[in-house]
Structures are given as C-alpha cells and as structure tokens.
Short mmCIF file of C-alpha atoms and ligand atoms in Angstrom, two decimals:
data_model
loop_
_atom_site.label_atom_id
_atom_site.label_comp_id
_atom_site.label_asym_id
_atom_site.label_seq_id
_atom_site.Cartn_x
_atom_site.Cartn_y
_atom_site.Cartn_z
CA UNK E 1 -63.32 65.86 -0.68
CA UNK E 2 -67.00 67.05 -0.60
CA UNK E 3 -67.15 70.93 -1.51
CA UNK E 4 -68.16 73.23 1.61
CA UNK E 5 -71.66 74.39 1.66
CA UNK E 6 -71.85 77.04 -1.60
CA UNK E 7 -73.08 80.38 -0.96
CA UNK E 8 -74.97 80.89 -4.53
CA UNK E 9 -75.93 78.93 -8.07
CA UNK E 10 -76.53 81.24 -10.84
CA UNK E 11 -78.10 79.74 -13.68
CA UNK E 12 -76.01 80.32 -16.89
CA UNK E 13 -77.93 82.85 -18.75
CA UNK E 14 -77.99 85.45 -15.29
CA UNK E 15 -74.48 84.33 -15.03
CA UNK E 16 -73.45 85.64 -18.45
CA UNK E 17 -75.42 88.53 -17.97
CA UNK E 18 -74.15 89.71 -15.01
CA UNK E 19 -70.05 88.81 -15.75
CA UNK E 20 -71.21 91.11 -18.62
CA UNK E 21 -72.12 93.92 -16.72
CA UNK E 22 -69.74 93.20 -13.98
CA UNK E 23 -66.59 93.66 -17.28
CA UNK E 24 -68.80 96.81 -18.45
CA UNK E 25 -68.09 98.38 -14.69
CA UNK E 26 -64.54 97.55 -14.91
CA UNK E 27 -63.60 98.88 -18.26
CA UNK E 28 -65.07 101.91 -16.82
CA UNK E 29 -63.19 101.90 -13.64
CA UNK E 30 -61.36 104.90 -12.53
CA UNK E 31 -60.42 104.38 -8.48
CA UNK E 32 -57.18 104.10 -9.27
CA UNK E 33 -54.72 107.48 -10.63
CA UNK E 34 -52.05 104.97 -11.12
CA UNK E 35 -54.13 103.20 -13.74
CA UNK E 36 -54.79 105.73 -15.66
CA UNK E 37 -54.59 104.45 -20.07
CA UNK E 38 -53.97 100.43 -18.42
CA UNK E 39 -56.06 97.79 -19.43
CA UNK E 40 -58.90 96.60 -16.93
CA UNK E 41 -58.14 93.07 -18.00
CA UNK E 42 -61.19 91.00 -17.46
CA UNK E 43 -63.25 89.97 -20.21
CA UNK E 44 -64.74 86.15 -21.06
CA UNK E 45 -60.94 85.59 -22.30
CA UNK E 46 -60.40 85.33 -18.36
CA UNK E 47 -61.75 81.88 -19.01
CA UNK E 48 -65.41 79.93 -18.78
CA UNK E 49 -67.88 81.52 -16.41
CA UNK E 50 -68.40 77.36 -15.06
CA UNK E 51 -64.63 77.05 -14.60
CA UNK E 52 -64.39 74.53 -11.62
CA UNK E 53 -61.06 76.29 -10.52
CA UNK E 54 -59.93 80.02 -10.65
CA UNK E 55 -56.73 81.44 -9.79
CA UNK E 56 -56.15 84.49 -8.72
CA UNK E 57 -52.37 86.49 -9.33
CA UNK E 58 -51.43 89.87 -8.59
CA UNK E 59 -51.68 92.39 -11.57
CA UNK E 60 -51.44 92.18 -15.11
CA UNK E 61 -48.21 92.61 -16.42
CA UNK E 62 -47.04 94.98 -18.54
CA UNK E 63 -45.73 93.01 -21.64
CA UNK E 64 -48.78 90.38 -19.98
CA UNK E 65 -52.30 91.14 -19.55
CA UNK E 66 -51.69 94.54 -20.16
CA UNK E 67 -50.69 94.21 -23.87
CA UNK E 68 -53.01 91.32 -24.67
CA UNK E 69 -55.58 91.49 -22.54
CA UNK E 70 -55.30 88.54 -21.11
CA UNK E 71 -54.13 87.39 -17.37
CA UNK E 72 -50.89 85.83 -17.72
CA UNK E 73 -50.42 85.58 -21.88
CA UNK E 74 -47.57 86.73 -23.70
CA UNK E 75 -44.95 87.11 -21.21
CA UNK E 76 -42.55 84.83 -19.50
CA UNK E 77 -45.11 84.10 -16.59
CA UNK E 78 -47.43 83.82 -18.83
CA UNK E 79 -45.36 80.93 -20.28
CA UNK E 80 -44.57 79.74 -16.55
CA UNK E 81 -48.20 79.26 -15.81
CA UNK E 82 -49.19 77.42 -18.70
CA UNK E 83 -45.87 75.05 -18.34
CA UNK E 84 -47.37 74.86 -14.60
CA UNK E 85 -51.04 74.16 -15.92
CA UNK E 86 -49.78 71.54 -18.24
CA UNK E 87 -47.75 69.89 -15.25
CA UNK E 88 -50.86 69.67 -13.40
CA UNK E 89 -52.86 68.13 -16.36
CA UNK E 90 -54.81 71.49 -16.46
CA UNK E 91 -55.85 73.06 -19.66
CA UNK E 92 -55.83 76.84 -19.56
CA UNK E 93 -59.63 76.91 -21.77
CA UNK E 94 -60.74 74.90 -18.38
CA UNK E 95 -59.94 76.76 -16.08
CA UNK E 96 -60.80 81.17 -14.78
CA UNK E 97 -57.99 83.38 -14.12
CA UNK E 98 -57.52 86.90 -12.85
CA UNK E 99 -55.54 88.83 -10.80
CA UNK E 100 -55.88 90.66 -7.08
CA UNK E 101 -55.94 93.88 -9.05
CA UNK E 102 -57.65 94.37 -12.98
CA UNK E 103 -54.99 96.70 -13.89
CA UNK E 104 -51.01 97.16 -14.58
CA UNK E 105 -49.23 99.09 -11.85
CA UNK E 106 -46.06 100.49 -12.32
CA UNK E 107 -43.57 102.49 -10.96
CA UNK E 108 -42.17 105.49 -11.87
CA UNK E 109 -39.54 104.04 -14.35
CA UNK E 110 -42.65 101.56 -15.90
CA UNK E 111 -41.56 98.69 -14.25
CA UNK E 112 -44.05 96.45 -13.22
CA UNK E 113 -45.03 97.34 -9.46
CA UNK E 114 -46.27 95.30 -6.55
CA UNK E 115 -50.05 97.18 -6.08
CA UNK E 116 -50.56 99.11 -3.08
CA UNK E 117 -52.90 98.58 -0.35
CA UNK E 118 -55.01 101.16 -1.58
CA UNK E 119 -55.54 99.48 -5.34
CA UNK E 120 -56.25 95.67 -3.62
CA UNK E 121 -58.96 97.47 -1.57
CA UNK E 122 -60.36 99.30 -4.33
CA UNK E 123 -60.29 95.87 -6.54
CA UNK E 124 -61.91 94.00 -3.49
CA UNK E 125 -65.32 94.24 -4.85
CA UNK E 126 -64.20 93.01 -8.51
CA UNK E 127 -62.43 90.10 -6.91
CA UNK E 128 -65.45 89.11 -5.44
CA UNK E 129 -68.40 89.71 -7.86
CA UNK E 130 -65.69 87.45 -10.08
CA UNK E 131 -65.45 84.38 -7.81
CA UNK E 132 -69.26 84.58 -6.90
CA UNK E 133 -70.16 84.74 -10.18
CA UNK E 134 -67.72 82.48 -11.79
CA UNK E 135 -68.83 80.04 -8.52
CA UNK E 136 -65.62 78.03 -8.18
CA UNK E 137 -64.99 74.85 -6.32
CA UNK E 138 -61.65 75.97 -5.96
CA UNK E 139 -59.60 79.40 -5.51
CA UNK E 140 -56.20 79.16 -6.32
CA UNK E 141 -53.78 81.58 -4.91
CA UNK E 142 -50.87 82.60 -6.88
CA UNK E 143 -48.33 84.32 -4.61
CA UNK E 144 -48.07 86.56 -1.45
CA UNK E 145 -50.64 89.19 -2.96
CA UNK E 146 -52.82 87.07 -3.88
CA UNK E 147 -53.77 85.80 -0.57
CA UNK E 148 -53.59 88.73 0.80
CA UNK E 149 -56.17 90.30 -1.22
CA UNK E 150 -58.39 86.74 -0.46
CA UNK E 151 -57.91 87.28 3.11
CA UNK E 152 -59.50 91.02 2.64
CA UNK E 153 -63.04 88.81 1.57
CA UNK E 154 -62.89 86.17 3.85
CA UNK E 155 -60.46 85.23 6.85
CA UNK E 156 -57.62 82.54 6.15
CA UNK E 157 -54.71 81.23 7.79
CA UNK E 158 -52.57 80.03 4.36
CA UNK E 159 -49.29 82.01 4.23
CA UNK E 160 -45.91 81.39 1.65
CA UNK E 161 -43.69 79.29 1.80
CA UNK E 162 -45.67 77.02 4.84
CA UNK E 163 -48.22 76.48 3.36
CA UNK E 164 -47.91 75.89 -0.45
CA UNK E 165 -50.18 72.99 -2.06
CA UNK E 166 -52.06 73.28 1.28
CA UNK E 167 -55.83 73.35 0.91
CA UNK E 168 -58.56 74.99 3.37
CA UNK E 169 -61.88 75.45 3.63
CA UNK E 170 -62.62 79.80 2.65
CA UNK E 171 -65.53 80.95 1.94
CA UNK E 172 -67.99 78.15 0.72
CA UNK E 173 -65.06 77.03 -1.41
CA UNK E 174 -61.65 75.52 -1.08
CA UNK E 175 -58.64 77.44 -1.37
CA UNK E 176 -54.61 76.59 -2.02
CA UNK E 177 -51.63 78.53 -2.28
CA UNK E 178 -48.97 78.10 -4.95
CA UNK E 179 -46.30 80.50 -6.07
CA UNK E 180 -46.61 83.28 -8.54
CA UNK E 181 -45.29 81.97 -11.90
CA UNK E 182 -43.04 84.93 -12.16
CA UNK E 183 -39.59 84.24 -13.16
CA UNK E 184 -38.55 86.17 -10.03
CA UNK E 185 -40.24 83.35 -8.29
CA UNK E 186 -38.17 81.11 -9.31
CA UNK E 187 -34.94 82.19 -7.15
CA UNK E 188 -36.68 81.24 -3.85
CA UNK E 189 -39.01 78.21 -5.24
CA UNK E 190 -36.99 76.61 -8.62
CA UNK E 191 -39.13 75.12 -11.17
CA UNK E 192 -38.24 71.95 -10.74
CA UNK E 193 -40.27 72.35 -7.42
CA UNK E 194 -43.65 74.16 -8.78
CA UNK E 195 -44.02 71.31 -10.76
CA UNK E 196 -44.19 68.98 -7.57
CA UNK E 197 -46.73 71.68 -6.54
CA UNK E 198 -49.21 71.72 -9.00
CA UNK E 199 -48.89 68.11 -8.99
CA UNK E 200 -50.41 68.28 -5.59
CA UNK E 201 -52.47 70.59 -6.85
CA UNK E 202 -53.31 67.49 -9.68
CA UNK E 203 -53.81 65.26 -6.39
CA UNK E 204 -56.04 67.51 -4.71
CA UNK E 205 -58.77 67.77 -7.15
CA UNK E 206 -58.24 64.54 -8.77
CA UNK E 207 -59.38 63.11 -4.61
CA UNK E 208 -61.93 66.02 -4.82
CA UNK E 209 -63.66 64.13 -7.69
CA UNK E 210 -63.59 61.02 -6.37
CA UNK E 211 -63.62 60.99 -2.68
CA UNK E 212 -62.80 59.93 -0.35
CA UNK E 213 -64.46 62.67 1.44
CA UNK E 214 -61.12 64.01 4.19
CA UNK E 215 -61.61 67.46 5.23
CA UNK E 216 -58.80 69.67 4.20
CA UNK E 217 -55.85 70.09 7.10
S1 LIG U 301 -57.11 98.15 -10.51
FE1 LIG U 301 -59.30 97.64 -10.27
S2 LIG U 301 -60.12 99.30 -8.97
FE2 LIG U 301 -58.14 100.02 -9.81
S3 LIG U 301 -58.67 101.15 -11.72
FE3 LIG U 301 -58.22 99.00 -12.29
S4 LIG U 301 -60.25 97.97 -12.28
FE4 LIG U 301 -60.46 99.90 -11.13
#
C-alpha cells in the first residue's frame, strides 16, 4: 500500500524543536477546570518524533499516564497495550502514542471519566500539531473517543465494532480502528480477539512495506 500524498516533511532538527515547544504549551495548558493539578502527559516519552505509526487513546488514566507520565504505563491497559503491541510484533520504543485528550478526567468520586465534548475540542489543536509533527504513515485509533476526536480534524467513516482492523485513507495518512486496551473493553471484544486484531494490524503494515500497492477498502 503506497502512503496517500503527505501534507508536510519536517526535517529532524525543526521537528524536535517544535514537539519541544508544542510540550512547553501543553504543560502550560489551562482550557480545561476539570484538569486542574493533572498531568499534561506529552513529553518525548510519548515515543520517537519519526515513529511510522501513532495511536491515539482517550485520556490518561489515573493510576496510567497520570501517575507516570506516560500514555498507557503502569496500569492494567497499560499492560493490555503492550501485550497487544507485542501480538502485533510492535515494540512500544517504535512506535508514538497519545491520547484524544493530554489530561486525566475524572468524575466527582475520582474515577476515571470519559472527556467531554468540550475537553476533545479544546485538545483538537494538540492532537493535531502531534500527528503533523510526529508525520505518521499511520494513525491508529484506540476506541470510540478516539475516532471521534480524529473525525473533529478530518472527516472519516470508521466506526466500532464494523469497522475494527479496517484501514482508510484520512488525512494524507492511513488510519485503523482497534479497541481501547481497557480492561472494560474486554467484556464486549475478549482478548483472545484483539490479538486477531492487531494481527491485522501486523498484516496491514507488513503489505504497506512491501506492496502490493491495493488501496484501502
Ligand atoms: S486536556 Fe488538553 S486542552 Fe485540556 S487542560 Fe489538558 S492539555 Fe489543555
């Protein structure tokens, strides 16, 4: 599979620069009252600024990202995603990951929340200075939210469960949708079953590197 026409090619010095200022305008961020004293979780441990493949989840959790400041690390979808990875012959220092939203949201007992409409549009901008900069092949979405807050940057018709391990053209780019690695997840996709997905996910970029050159369905 070719890769779409690519909007941008930053050479790697700019690109360092900029994901440098673009982390120095998030740990400043304050759109959000319900992120008040979270972590804006985006630093270089997000992953390499040449990653070939981003994903994108929802938030950072609150035992996940939140604590360590890392997107999914040191929680139990933290340790979904990398048994996920690892079933897709993926290595997590290869590849960029974030979330729809920098920060932890929670609800009024501190459980970890869904965010609201209001916080995905006020991440928008992040979510896109990230994947421009980072200048993926492929976007990843991880779950409902996730491609919801993709569809806010540029139109696509993927939607959960229809279309999982499906990829499209978005954007200059290809995108898929997978499942959030949350254990929640599990109940309506088992484990068993993600695997088979990021297989496909495995088969997908494995015939992106060597052709043959089908356009995505
Ligand atoms: S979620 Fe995004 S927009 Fe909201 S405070 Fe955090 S970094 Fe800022």
């Amino acid at each position: 599979m070719p890769r779409p026409p690519v909007p941008n090619a930053t050479p790697s010095g700019e690109r360092r620069a900029a994901f440098d200022g673009l982390v120095a305008r998030v740990q400043a961020c304050q759109r959000c009252p319900r992120m008040q004293g979270r972590a804006r979780v985006l630093s270089r441990a997000n992953g390499p600024l040449h990653a070939r493949v981003l994903f994108v989840g929802e938030a950072p959790g609150r035992r996940g990202g939140d604590r360590t400041g890392v997107p999914f690390c040191g929680d139990q979808s933290g340790a979904l995603f990398d048994t996920l990875l690892a079933a897709a012959g993926l290595r997590r220092e290869a590849v960029f990951v974030t979330n729809a939203v920098l920060c932890n949201p929670r609800d009024a007992k501190g459980r970890n929340a869904r965010p609201t409409r209001a916080e995905l549009a006020a991440c928008s901008d992040y979510l896109q200075a990230q994947i421009a900069l980072v200048d993926p092949t492929w976007v990843v979405a991880l779950g409902h939210t996730a491609l919801q807050a993709l569809r806010r940057l540029a139109a696509h018709p993927l939607r959960l469960p229809a279309d999982v391990g499906r990829a499209v053209a978005w954007n200059g780019r290809w995108l898929v949708a997978l499942y959030h690695p949350a254990p929640r997840a599990l109940l309506r996709r088992p484990l068993s079953v993600q695997v088979e997905d990021y297989r496909q996910l495995a088969r997908l970029l494995a015939t992106a590197a060597t052709g043959p050159a089908a356009p995505p369905a």
